Amino acid sequence: MSGFNAAASAVPANTTFRPPSVAQVEIAGFWGDRVDAVASRTAEILYDRCVEARMLEQINPDVPSPGVVIPFHSMSPTGNEFTGATVTTQMFWDSDWGKTIETAAYSLYRRRNEALERKIDAVIDMFGKLQQADGYLSSWYQRIQPGLRWTNLRDCHELYCAGHLIEGAVAYFQATGKRKLLDIMCRFADHIADMFGTEPGKRKGYCGHEEIELALVKLGRVTGQRKYLELARYFVDQRGQQPHYFDEEARARGADPKDYHFKTYEYNQSHKPVREQDKVVGHAVRAMYLYAGMADIAAEYGDDSLRTALDRLWSDLTTKNLYVTGGLGPSAANEGFTSDYDLPNDTAYAETCASVALAFWASRMLGVGPNARYADVMEQALYNGSISGLSLDGSRFFYENPLESRGRHNRWKWHRCPCCPPNIGRMVASIGTYMYGLAEDAVAVHLYGDSSIRFEVEGHKAALTQASRYPWDGAISMRIDVDQPLRFKLYLRVPGWCPRAQLSIDGESVDLQGSLNDGYVIIDREWNGTEEIRLDLDMPARRIYASPKVRHDAGRVALARGPLLYCVEETDNSAPLHNIALSVSAPIEATHDADLLGGVVVLSAPAFADQHAGWDNVLYRGEPSTTTPTSLKAIPYFAWDNRQPGEMRVWIRDIPTGTNVT
Amino acid sequence: MSGFNAAASAVPANTTFRPPSVAQVEIAGFWGDRVDAVASRTAEILYDRCVEARMLEQINPDVPSPGVVIPFHSMSPTGNEFTGATVTTQMFWDSDWGKTIETAAYSLYRRRNEALERKIDAVIDMFGKLQQADGYLSSWYQRIQPGLRWTNLRDCHELYCAGHLIEGAVAYFQATGKRKLLDIMCRFADHIADMFGTEPGKRKGYCGHEEIELALVKLGRVTGQRKYLELARYFVDQRGQQPHYFDEEARARGADPKDYHFKTYEYNQSHKPVREQDKVVGHAVRAMYLYAGMADIAAEYGDDSLRTALDRLWSDLTTKNLYVTGGLGPSAANEGFTSDYDLPNDTAYAETCASVALAFWASRMLGVGPNARYADVMEQALYNGSISGLSLDGSRFFYENPLESRGRHNRWKWHRCPCCPPNIGRMVASIGTYMYGLAEDAVAVHLYGDSSIRFEVEGHKAALTQASRYPWDGAISMRIDVDQPLRFKLYLRVPGWCPRAQLSIDGESVDLQGSLNDGYVIIDREWNGTEEIRLDLDMPARRIYASPKVRHDAGRVALARGPLLYCVEETDNSAPLHNIALSVSAPIEATHDADLLGGVVVLSAPAFADQHAGWDNVLYRGEPSTTTPTSLKAIPYFAWDNRQPGEMRVWIRDIPTGTNVT
């Protein structure tokens, strides 16, 4: 029923949930607005910005090469001594095209746009012209640095670019039925398979920036060609093996492997074989892409050894290294992880791409089971740390997603390293694929919200429709449409944040306590299409406290409601935000404001503000500030910095009750 | 009575307090231990480290030049594009010699050391051989970059080096009576006066790193030569005038003035004429040296326009930009100031040199008046943010002085930019000059502590001796020794931190409330040498709160007692320090521990610690941590990191009383 060639699956399909295609899901409500913003604005903006950045010139063999537009960035480890040019973000312009094509493809489902489609077709034509007879394709190595291909997989994103173009090709094929880019990328993938592998004569390489692994799984699924899954599995299995490929590759180009800018192969998760890894390390986006690829391979091959490693890594991420926003990777230095519980708020890097990639990984962890703990984190990343990276109108972007700002962190139009805009664009435009999971005899609802999915059971058409104001309201009514009575299992997730859920079918209450399986209630019955399914998820405003090991959040509290994390912005609150403190016992009120930020639920609470009176020309004194009652107003984190610039903070000062203090 | 040539003074001496020479003050007690550490260890360590760094080779014309030992650091403003070598810390090795000589000189008062004196004599001989016939002297421009002298005052520390050598020369002359370096530096100063000034044919330059201004005042005072004061005044007056010298100088060497690494002349306080300045800006040490020089000129010339500017700058520093440690300059990027109330704790730069230089400035602000507000800040800087830079045994150093550490900020042996070790060395070894002030008919006690000062009144010898355990105890008894009855005024400071002071002479209470003049009680009488003066300064442990404008200290409290600020260290406390919170009403106990850190008063209080129980494998949850009673133990900030490495924090989480919360 998943629509893919079952021959590509190495395990019985009935244990594997796969995401639906974008075309199978209709989206309205909260996500509908977001998808509309991408389809009506972001998709075209991405194309225009790529053109402005001179990316067309790089891929078009009919015009002169633009040469090096973005200066080389030295990767020398020696500090003051720069040994010369090594990398530039221009090396991965092909990936920006790949994600731009992918975003455009999904957007075309939503809203036909012939002008945009023609532009994308032209881009694809250029890639077609550029491709060499042997299948090789890289605008950088063909047009800017010829003669150097496959000499620096560690730093230069060559296979990463291929991966993103493959993902774009799959999406564009599914959206338009046009095979041209898909065929181009199959030829390139075939060439890559000829070059890399454990067989004699092949290089035992893999990319310093993971991505191609998950892309090849998509390619395998859409083409039904097992060889692409095999290549993906090879890249996963070979990573971190000894002798280390990046050492040998460095020596082959006359470099000392020790002169690696990032000092440790933890940076690209090749410090040890993937099955031995137990800590999330290095560059956060790379890590998430790797784990997503591993999860695909684990599901496709039923590989428990991978699954065991993934569960260790998942636990390490979610219990020690994840922001409450679903952001990850606190440090700008390595765009990644540092040490456990190191989660600074104002300097949080928390790249948009990292949260997007976490959603990729989490959604793939739902491929077996499913277990709602993965869906909980996927929902956390989707509703908070990822879509915070896109302005409400779809036109401006965040690269970093701090949890606290003094007012100078503002959305930008574009970036020298423009990975995030098309990444959040493609994620939003394909949101339907995250909401549901499909198995032979089952449909799983991972996320709630106004939407409808079409699927087949044993050759018969079926549909599931949710009507809901989620995430603003926890009341969800569902309807099954079938042509004839059909038996299949309906998996409904009960979110981990929900203190009390009630489910009824045709008014008859279902005992959730007894029937929860890893966070999902499973309804196995024959559906005749008349059933009224009603799920009520209590959605009170709630407080969140961080582990006492997180020093940055000590004495602080965050607010949330349903899947949404909240923050306070300067424009809604009277004092500098660090002066506001919330009593542990203060009631929190939730109110829908249809006129605010496109319509959001705001949280309000009585709070206290430190008074500035008496502090003129005094920096320190023996008496604390007096406080005055104030009203705190919080908005969803994803919507911040969509009005006038100002301070923002997620973690608010907490006042414990007077009862447990001297 | 000040020992200087009165002819050099441009204002009536009776309104001017000058510091005594180092030779006039005997030190025991708290500062005696610190001076002993410098005299017995630091002074020789400084010399040895200079030699190890190859500084002798640079100044010795009889051996080959070492060439560039410390690589050039590009000052290009363009980020990735390095335009070539511009500066290196090796350019100011002469200043390291100057401060090392000065530290050695003061140390020789404390403790004869013939071996060290011979080494310093040899260094001076080398500078003598190096000096050119025209008086010019710079080991860098003579030995490493010949032909470039006076081409880049903005960046290259040429006059700064001269200033430090002048200070070393004055100190060495006073300590040993040897004039050689003093004569060398007078010749160089005469050469500088020939090169710089407003007269036709001279360059209207001044140094990018202020220092020579205050040094020339010292030279003028010790030689009685007014011309050196005039040159100092010229440097002060010319700074920031238009057309801007650094613009013209840059163009003269073929550079674009806009390509200034630090982007703004605020960095070196030449953004506007000094009398128009009203914000402390830029590099903190440079700023403090400038203001110290301005204060000298203001006192020597009775220049109220300078004094007005200095009072504005003082207010800006102390009410908006000063750490509670007396540290200043929060940012590593410019080694200086950022924006008002920006006082981060863990990333505080707060260079040791900056606090030392603040003590220089503050002590000079006591030259007129005096007003205890300057002495209060001088004491704050001396006891906390400056001597924190020197280990208790005098052998290891801090460059940065953060107010919070995770355990990885530890004292080092030496530094590529070794400005701080000799700066704290010379300050400690000359502490007596900060404790007292001398005027024609008055002696002022700015700081309390076991010590004795010799001075003269109208040609008659007198002495004042303090017996005290200060800063551990606020009880001070004083004795005046005179050969015959002598009338003069005794100024006694009542510290701003003191909630209650009592003064008695021969058992008779003096009404302090009525007789305080700018924080000093003035006793004008004939002294016959039998008087018993007793001052009791109440010294309770106290809490300090920061202005609500300081976001980093919101919800936090610091502890202090007398002039000493306290901190908690990991080794004395049970939990990660961010888990400890102190109730606003908890009693704080002060106890002397003779065996701890050379003998200190520790502060203890009942507190609460967040419990880690129940948080296994949980990063966020809906309930706050439970807390458990614990005991908090604090030590003086200056003494931290003298035991095993570990966490440290000054600002502790504060629990307000339950009375004002809901």
PDB file of C-alpha atoms in Angstrom, chain A residues 254-437:
ATOM      1  CA  GLY A 254      50.332  15.218  -0.140  1.00  0.00           C
ATOM      2  CA  ALA A 255      48.780  16.487   3.058  1.00  0.00           C
ATOM      3  CA  ASP A 256      49.372  15.456   6.630  1.00  0.00           C
ATOM      4  CA  PRO A 257      46.210  13.887   8.069  1.00  0.00           C
ATOM      5  CA  LYS A 258      47.051  15.603  11.356  1.00  0.00           C
ATOM      6  CA  ASP A 259      46.532  18.996   9.697  1.00  0.00           C
ATOM      7  CA  TYR A 260      42.800  18.480   9.852  1.00  0.00           C
ATOM      8  CA  HIS A 261      41.099  21.730  10.679  1.00  0.00           C
ATOM      9  CA  PHE A 262      38.541  20.135  12.954  1.00  0.00           C
ATOM     10  CA  LYS A 263      41.209  18.063  14.699  1.00  0.00           C
ATOM     11  CA  THR A 264      38.990  15.023  15.273  1.00  0.00           C
ATOM     12  CA  TYR A 265      37.009  12.777  12.982  1.00  0.00           C
ATOM     13  CA  GLU A 266      34.230  13.074  15.529  1.00  0.00           C
ATOM     14  CA  TYR A 267      33.451  16.216  13.545  1.00  0.00           C
ATOM     15  CA  ASN A 268      32.129  14.083  10.690  1.00  0.00           C
ATOM     16  CA  GLN A 269      31.200  11.009  12.743  1.00  0.00           C
ATOM     17  CA  SER A 270      33.918   8.847  11.195  1.00  0.00           C
ATOM     18  CA  HIS A 271      35.893   8.494  14.431  1.00  0.00           C
ATOM     19  CA  LYS A 272      34.721   4.902  14.715  1.00  0.00           C
ATOM     20  CA  PRO A 273      32.458   2.476  12.851  1.00  0.00           C
ATOM     21  CA  VAL A 274      28.855   3.556  13.153  1.00  0.00           C
ATOM     22  CA  ARG A 275      27.741   0.508  15.099  1.00  0.00           C
ATOM     23  CA  GLU A 276      30.232   1.363  17.828  1.00  0.00           C
ATOM     24  CA  GLN A 277      29.121   4.960  18.205  1.00  0.00           C
ATOM     25  CA  ASP A 278      27.310   5.898  21.398  1.00  0.00           C
ATOM     26  CA  LYS A 279      27.637   9.678  21.671  1.00  0.00           C
ATOM     27  CA  VAL A 280      26.215  12.318  19.354  1.00  0.00           C
ATOM     28  CA  VAL A 281      29.332  14.200  18.328  1.00  0.00           C
ATOM     29  CA  GLY A 282      30.634  16.765  15.886  1.00  0.00           C
ATOM     30  CA  HIS A 283      28.730  18.729  13.288  1.00  0.00           C
ATOM     31  CA  ALA A 284      25.059  18.407  14.215  1.00  0.00           C
ATOM     32  CA  VAL A 285      23.558  18.353  10.714  1.00  0.00           C
ATOM     33  CA  ARG A 286      26.033  15.735   9.542  1.00  0.00           C
ATOM     34  CA  ALA A 287      25.235  13.606  12.574  1.00  0.00           C
ATOM     35  CA  MET A 288      21.493  13.782  12.016  1.00  0.00           C
ATOM     36  CA  TYR A 289      21.812  12.984   8.303  1.00  0.00           C
ATOM     37  CA  LEU A 290      23.985   9.983   9.119  1.00  0.00           C
ATOM     38  CA  TYR A 291      21.576   8.688  11.725  1.00  0.00           C
ATOM     39  CA  ALA A 292      18.663   9.205   9.322  1.00  0.00           C
ATOM     40  CA  GLY A 293      20.490   7.166   6.707  1.00  0.00           C
ATOM     41  CA  MET A 294      21.310   4.503   9.290  1.00  0.00           C
ATOM     42  CA  ALA A 295      17.645   4.353  10.313  1.00  0.00           C
ATOM     43  CA  ASP A 296      16.637   3.844   6.681  1.00  0.00           C
ATOM     44  CA  ILE A 297      19.116   1.026   6.282  1.00  0.00           C
ATOM     45  CA  ALA A 298      18.090  -0.483   9.619  1.00  0.00           C
ATOM     46  CA  ALA A 299      14.462  -0.517   8.479  1.00  0.00           C
ATOM     47  CA  GLU A 300      15.151  -1.718   4.948  1.00  0.00           C
ATOM     48  CA  TYR A 301      17.471  -4.512   6.041  1.00  0.00           C
ATOM     49  CA  GLY A 302      15.961  -5.226   9.442  1.00  0.00           C
ATOM     50  CA  ASP A 303      19.418  -4.562  10.853  1.00  0.00           C
ATOM     51  CA  ASP A 304      19.175  -4.733  14.628  1.00  0.00           C
ATOM     52  CA  SER A 305      22.843  -3.898  15.121  1.00  0.00           C
ATOM     53  CA  LEU A 306      22.239  -0.508  13.530  1.00  0.00           C
ATOM     54  CA  ARG A 307      19.038  -0.083  15.450  1.00  0.00           C
ATOM     55  CA  THR A 308      20.852  -0.737  18.731  1.00  0.00           C
ATOM     56  CA  ALA A 309      23.430   1.934  17.925  1.00  0.00           C
ATOM     57  CA  LEU A 310      20.696   4.354  16.901  1.00  0.00           C
ATOM     58  CA  ASP A 311      18.828   3.857  20.143  1.00  0.00           C
ATOM     59  CA  ARG A 312      22.014   4.612  22.108  1.00  0.00           C
ATOM     60  CA  LEU A 313      22.582   7.741  20.051  1.00  0.00           C
ATOM     61  CA  TRP A 314      18.961   8.765  20.404  1.00  0.00           C
ATOM     62  CA  SER A 315      19.154   8.445  24.152  1.00  0.00           C
ATOM     63  CA  ASP A 316      22.380  10.435  24.254  1.00  0.00           C
ATOM     64  CA  LEU A 317      20.840  13.223  22.194  1.00  0.00           C
ATOM     65  CA  THR A 318      17.507  13.463  23.912  1.00  0.00           C
ATOM     66  CA  THR A 319      18.611  13.046  27.520  1.00  0.00           C
ATOM     67  CA  LYS A 320      21.790  15.147  27.419  1.00  0.00           C
ATOM     68  CA  ASN A 321      22.165  17.289  24.321  1.00  0.00           C
ATOM     69  CA  LEU A 322      18.851  18.615  23.040  1.00  0.00           C
ATOM     70  CA  TYR A 323      17.475  22.092  23.506  1.00  0.00           C
ATOM     71  CA  VAL A 324      13.904  22.303  24.719  1.00  0.00           C
ATOM     72  CA  THR A 325      13.118  23.820  21.312  1.00  0.00           C
ATOM     73  CA  GLY A 326      14.235  20.665  19.542  1.00  0.00           C
ATOM     74  CA  GLY A 327      17.330  22.622  18.541  1.00  0.00           C
ATOM     75  CA  LEU A 328      20.722  20.974  18.751  1.00  0.00           C
ATOM     76  CA  GLY A 329      24.406  21.694  18.331  1.00  0.00           C
ATOM     77  CA  PRO A 330      25.173  24.568  20.732  1.00  0.00           C
ATOM     78  CA  SER A 331      28.516  25.624  19.303  1.00  0.00           C
ATOM     79  CA  ALA A 332      29.297  27.796  16.295  1.00  0.00           C
ATOM     80  CA  ALA A 333      32.909  26.572  16.282  1.00  0.00           C
ATOM     81  CA  ASN A 334      32.032  23.105  14.989  1.00  0.00           C
ATOM     82  CA  GLU A 335      28.389  23.836  14.172  1.00  0.00           C
ATOM     83  CA  GLY A 336      27.740  21.032  16.550  1.00  0.00           C
ATOM     84  CA  PHE A 337      27.920  19.274  19.852  1.00  0.00           C
ATOM     85  CA  THR A 338      30.206  20.133  22.734  1.00  0.00           C
ATOM     86  CA  SER A 339      29.794  18.389  26.073  1.00  0.00           C
ATOM     87  CA  ASP A 340      26.792  16.863  27.797  1.00  0.00           C
ATOM     88  CA  TYR A 341      24.340  19.363  29.259  1.00  0.00           C
ATOM     89  CA  ASP A 342      26.126  22.280  27.601  1.00  0.00           C
ATOM     90  CA  LEU A 343      23.076  24.161  26.363  1.00  0.00           C
ATOM     91  CA  PRO A 344      23.762  27.906  26.461  1.00  0.00           C
ATOM     92  CA  ASN A 345      20.763  29.970  25.473  1.00  0.00           C
ATOM     93  CA  ASP A 346      22.039  33.258  24.090  1.00  0.00           C
ATOM     94  CA  THR A 347      24.906  31.748  22.132  1.00  0.00           C
ATOM     95  CA  ALA A 348      22.993  28.667  21.001  1.00  0.00           C
ATOM     96  CA  TYR A 349      23.916  27.833  17.424  1.00  0.00           C
ATOM     97  CA  ALA A 350      21.043  25.369  17.004  1.00  0.00           C
ATOM     98  CA  GLU A 351      21.140  25.594  13.252  1.00  0.00           C
ATOM     99  CA  THR A 352      17.783  25.419  11.498  1.00  0.00           C
ATOM    100  CA  CYS A 353      19.153  22.585   9.349  1.00  0.00           C
ATOM    101  CA  ALA A 354      19.971  20.573  12.465  1.00  0.00           C
ATOM    102  CA  SER A 355      16.389  20.614  13.730  1.00  0.00           C
ATOM    103  CA  VAL A 356      15.137  19.846  10.241  1.00  0.00           C
ATOM    104  CA  ALA A 357      17.553  16.944  10.085  1.00  0.00           C
ATOM    105  CA  LEU A 358      16.449  15.737  13.513  1.00  0.00           C
ATOM    106  CA  ALA A 359      12.919  15.578  12.140  1.00  0.00           C
ATOM    107  CA  PHE A 360      14.311  13.496   9.258  1.00  0.00           C
ATOM    108  CA  TRP A 361      15.958  11.096  11.677  1.00  0.00           C
ATOM    109  CA  ALA A 362      12.995  10.907  14.040  1.00  0.00           C
ATOM    110  CA  SER A 363      10.562  10.241  11.208  1.00  0.00           C
ATOM    111  CA  ARG A 364      12.742   7.348  10.043  1.00  0.00           C
ATOM    112  CA  MET A 365      12.889   5.935  13.570  1.00  0.00           C
ATOM    113  CA  LEU A 366       9.109   5.610  13.208  1.00  0.00           C
ATOM    114  CA  GLY A 367       9.727   3.199  10.366  1.00  0.00           C
ATOM    115  CA  VAL A 368       9.781   0.305  12.803  1.00  0.00           C
ATOM    116  CA  GLY A 369       7.281   0.073  15.621  1.00  0.00           C
ATOM    117  CA  PRO A 370       6.341   2.845  15.788  1.00  0.00           C
ATOM    118  CA  ASN A 371       7.345   4.212  19.169  1.00  0.00           C
ATOM    119  CA  ALA A 372       5.827   7.545  20.141  1.00  0.00           C
ATOM    120  CA  ARG A 373       9.026   8.709  21.789  1.00  0.00           C
ATOM    121  CA  TYR A 374      10.401   9.356  18.323  1.00  0.00           C
ATOM    122  CA  ALA A 375       7.222  11.102  17.255  1.00  0.00           C
ATOM    123  CA  ASP A 376       7.319  13.295  20.367  1.00  0.00           C
ATOM    124  CA  VAL A 377      10.771  14.584  19.489  1.00  0.00           C
ATOM    125  CA  MET A 378       9.891  14.887  15.809  1.00  0.00           C
ATOM    126  CA  GLU A 379       6.922  17.027  16.775  1.00  0.00           C
ATOM    127  CA  GLN A 380       9.094  19.081  19.129  1.00  0.00           C
ATOM    128  CA  ALA A 381      11.615  19.793  16.358  1.00  0.00           C
ATOM    129  CA  LEU A 382       8.974  20.451  13.700  1.00  0.00           C
ATOM    130  CA  TYR A 383       6.874  22.913  15.680  1.00  0.00           C
ATOM    131  CA  ASN A 384       9.687  24.786  17.341  1.00  0.00           C
ATOM    132  CA  GLY A 385      13.383  24.744  16.446  1.00  0.00           C
ATOM    133  CA  SER A 386      12.917  24.085  12.738  1.00  0.00           C
ATOM    134  CA  ILE A 387      10.059  26.338  11.624  1.00  0.00           C
ATOM    135  CA  SER A 388      11.472  29.117  13.785  1.00  0.00           C
ATOM    136  CA  GLY A 389      13.956  29.321  10.891  1.00  0.00           C
ATOM    137  CA  LEU A 390      11.333  30.635   8.461  1.00  0.00           C
ATOM    138  CA  SER A 391       9.438  33.893   8.803  1.00  0.00           C
ATOM    139  CA  LEU A 392       5.652  33.630   8.857  1.00  0.00           C
ATOM    140  CA  ASP A 393       5.437  35.057   5.343  1.00  0.00           C
ATOM    141  CA  GLY A 394       8.063  32.633   4.035  1.00  0.00           C
ATOM    142  CA  SER A 395      10.510  35.318   2.957  1.00  0.00           C
ATOM    143  CA  ARG A 396      13.185  35.553   5.625  1.00  0.00           C
ATOM    144  CA  PHE A 397      15.343  33.070   7.507  1.00  0.00           C
ATOM    145  CA  PHE A 398      17.267  32.185  10.617  1.00  0.00           C
ATOM    146  CA  TYR A 399      20.444  30.165  10.447  1.00  0.00           C
ATOM    147  CA  GLU A 400      20.990  30.089  14.229  1.00  0.00           C
ATOM    148  CA  ASN A 401      18.066  29.642  16.605  1.00  0.00           C
ATOM    149  CA  PRO A 402      19.100  30.946  20.028  1.00  0.00           C
ATOM    150  CA  LEU A 403      16.795  30.636  23.019  1.00  0.00           C
ATOM    151  CA  GLU A 404      17.609  34.122  24.194  1.00  0.00           C
ATOM    152  CA  SER A 405      18.367  37.299  22.304  1.00  0.00           C
ATOM    153  CA  ARG A 406      19.147  40.861  23.194  1.00  0.00           C
ATOM    154  CA  GLY A 407      17.344  42.032  20.105  1.00  0.00           C
ATOM    155  CA  ARG A 408      20.085  41.869  17.513  1.00  0.00           C
ATOM    156  CA  HIS A 409      19.383  38.387  16.231  1.00  0.00           C
ATOM    157  CA  ASN A 410      17.131  39.044  13.288  1.00  0.00           C
ATOM    158  CA  ARG A 411      15.979  37.213  10.208  1.00  0.00           C
ATOM    159  CA  TRP A 412      18.027  37.667   7.066  1.00  0.00           C
ATOM    160  CA  LYS A 413      17.355  37.588   3.396  1.00  0.00           C
ATOM    161  CA  TRP A 414      20.097  35.176   2.451  1.00  0.00           C
ATOM    162  CA  HIS A 415      23.353  33.753   3.721  1.00  0.00           C
ATOM    163  CA  ARG A 416      26.813  33.027   2.387  1.00  0.00           C
ATOM    164  CA  CYS A 417      26.191  29.425   3.433  1.00  0.00           C
ATOM    165  CA  PRO A 418      22.550  29.168   2.319  1.00  0.00           C
ATOM    166  CA  CYS A 419      21.873  25.625   3.469  1.00  0.00           C
ATOM    167  CA  CYS A 420      19.021  26.452   5.832  1.00  0.00           C
ATOM    168  CA  PRO A 421      16.471  28.276   3.637  1.00  0.00           C
ATOM    169  CA  PRO A 422      15.905  25.456   1.146  1.00  0.00           C
ATOM    170  CA  ASN A 423      16.106  22.887   3.922  1.00  0.00           C
ATOM    171  CA  ILE A 424      13.279  24.405   5.927  1.00  0.00           C
ATOM    172  CA  GLY A 425      11.443  25.060   2.654  1.00  0.00           C
ATOM    173  CA  ARG A 426      11.502  21.436   1.559  1.00  0.00           C
ATOM    174  CA  MET A 427      10.621  20.220   5.036  1.00  0.00           C
ATOM    175  CA  VAL A 428       7.566  22.445   5.373  1.00  0.00           C
ATOM    176  CA  ALA A 429       6.380  21.717   1.844  1.00  0.00           C
ATOM    177  CA  SER A 430       6.560  17.979   2.532  1.00  0.00           C
ATOM    178  CA  ILE A 431       5.040  18.092   6.020  1.00  0.00           C
ATOM    179  CA  GLY A 432       2.397  15.538   5.090  1.00  0.00           C
ATOM    180  CA  THR A 433       5.024  12.829   4.883  1.00  0.00           C
ATOM    181  CA  TYR A 434       5.848  13.334   8.561  1.00  0.00           C
ATOM    182  CA  MET A 435       2.270  13.251   9.748  1.00  0.00           C
ATOM    183  CA  TYR A 436       1.440   9.712   8.714  1.00  0.00           C
ATOM    184  CA  GLY A 437       3.032   6.335   8.355  1.00  0.00           C
TER     185      GLY A 437
END
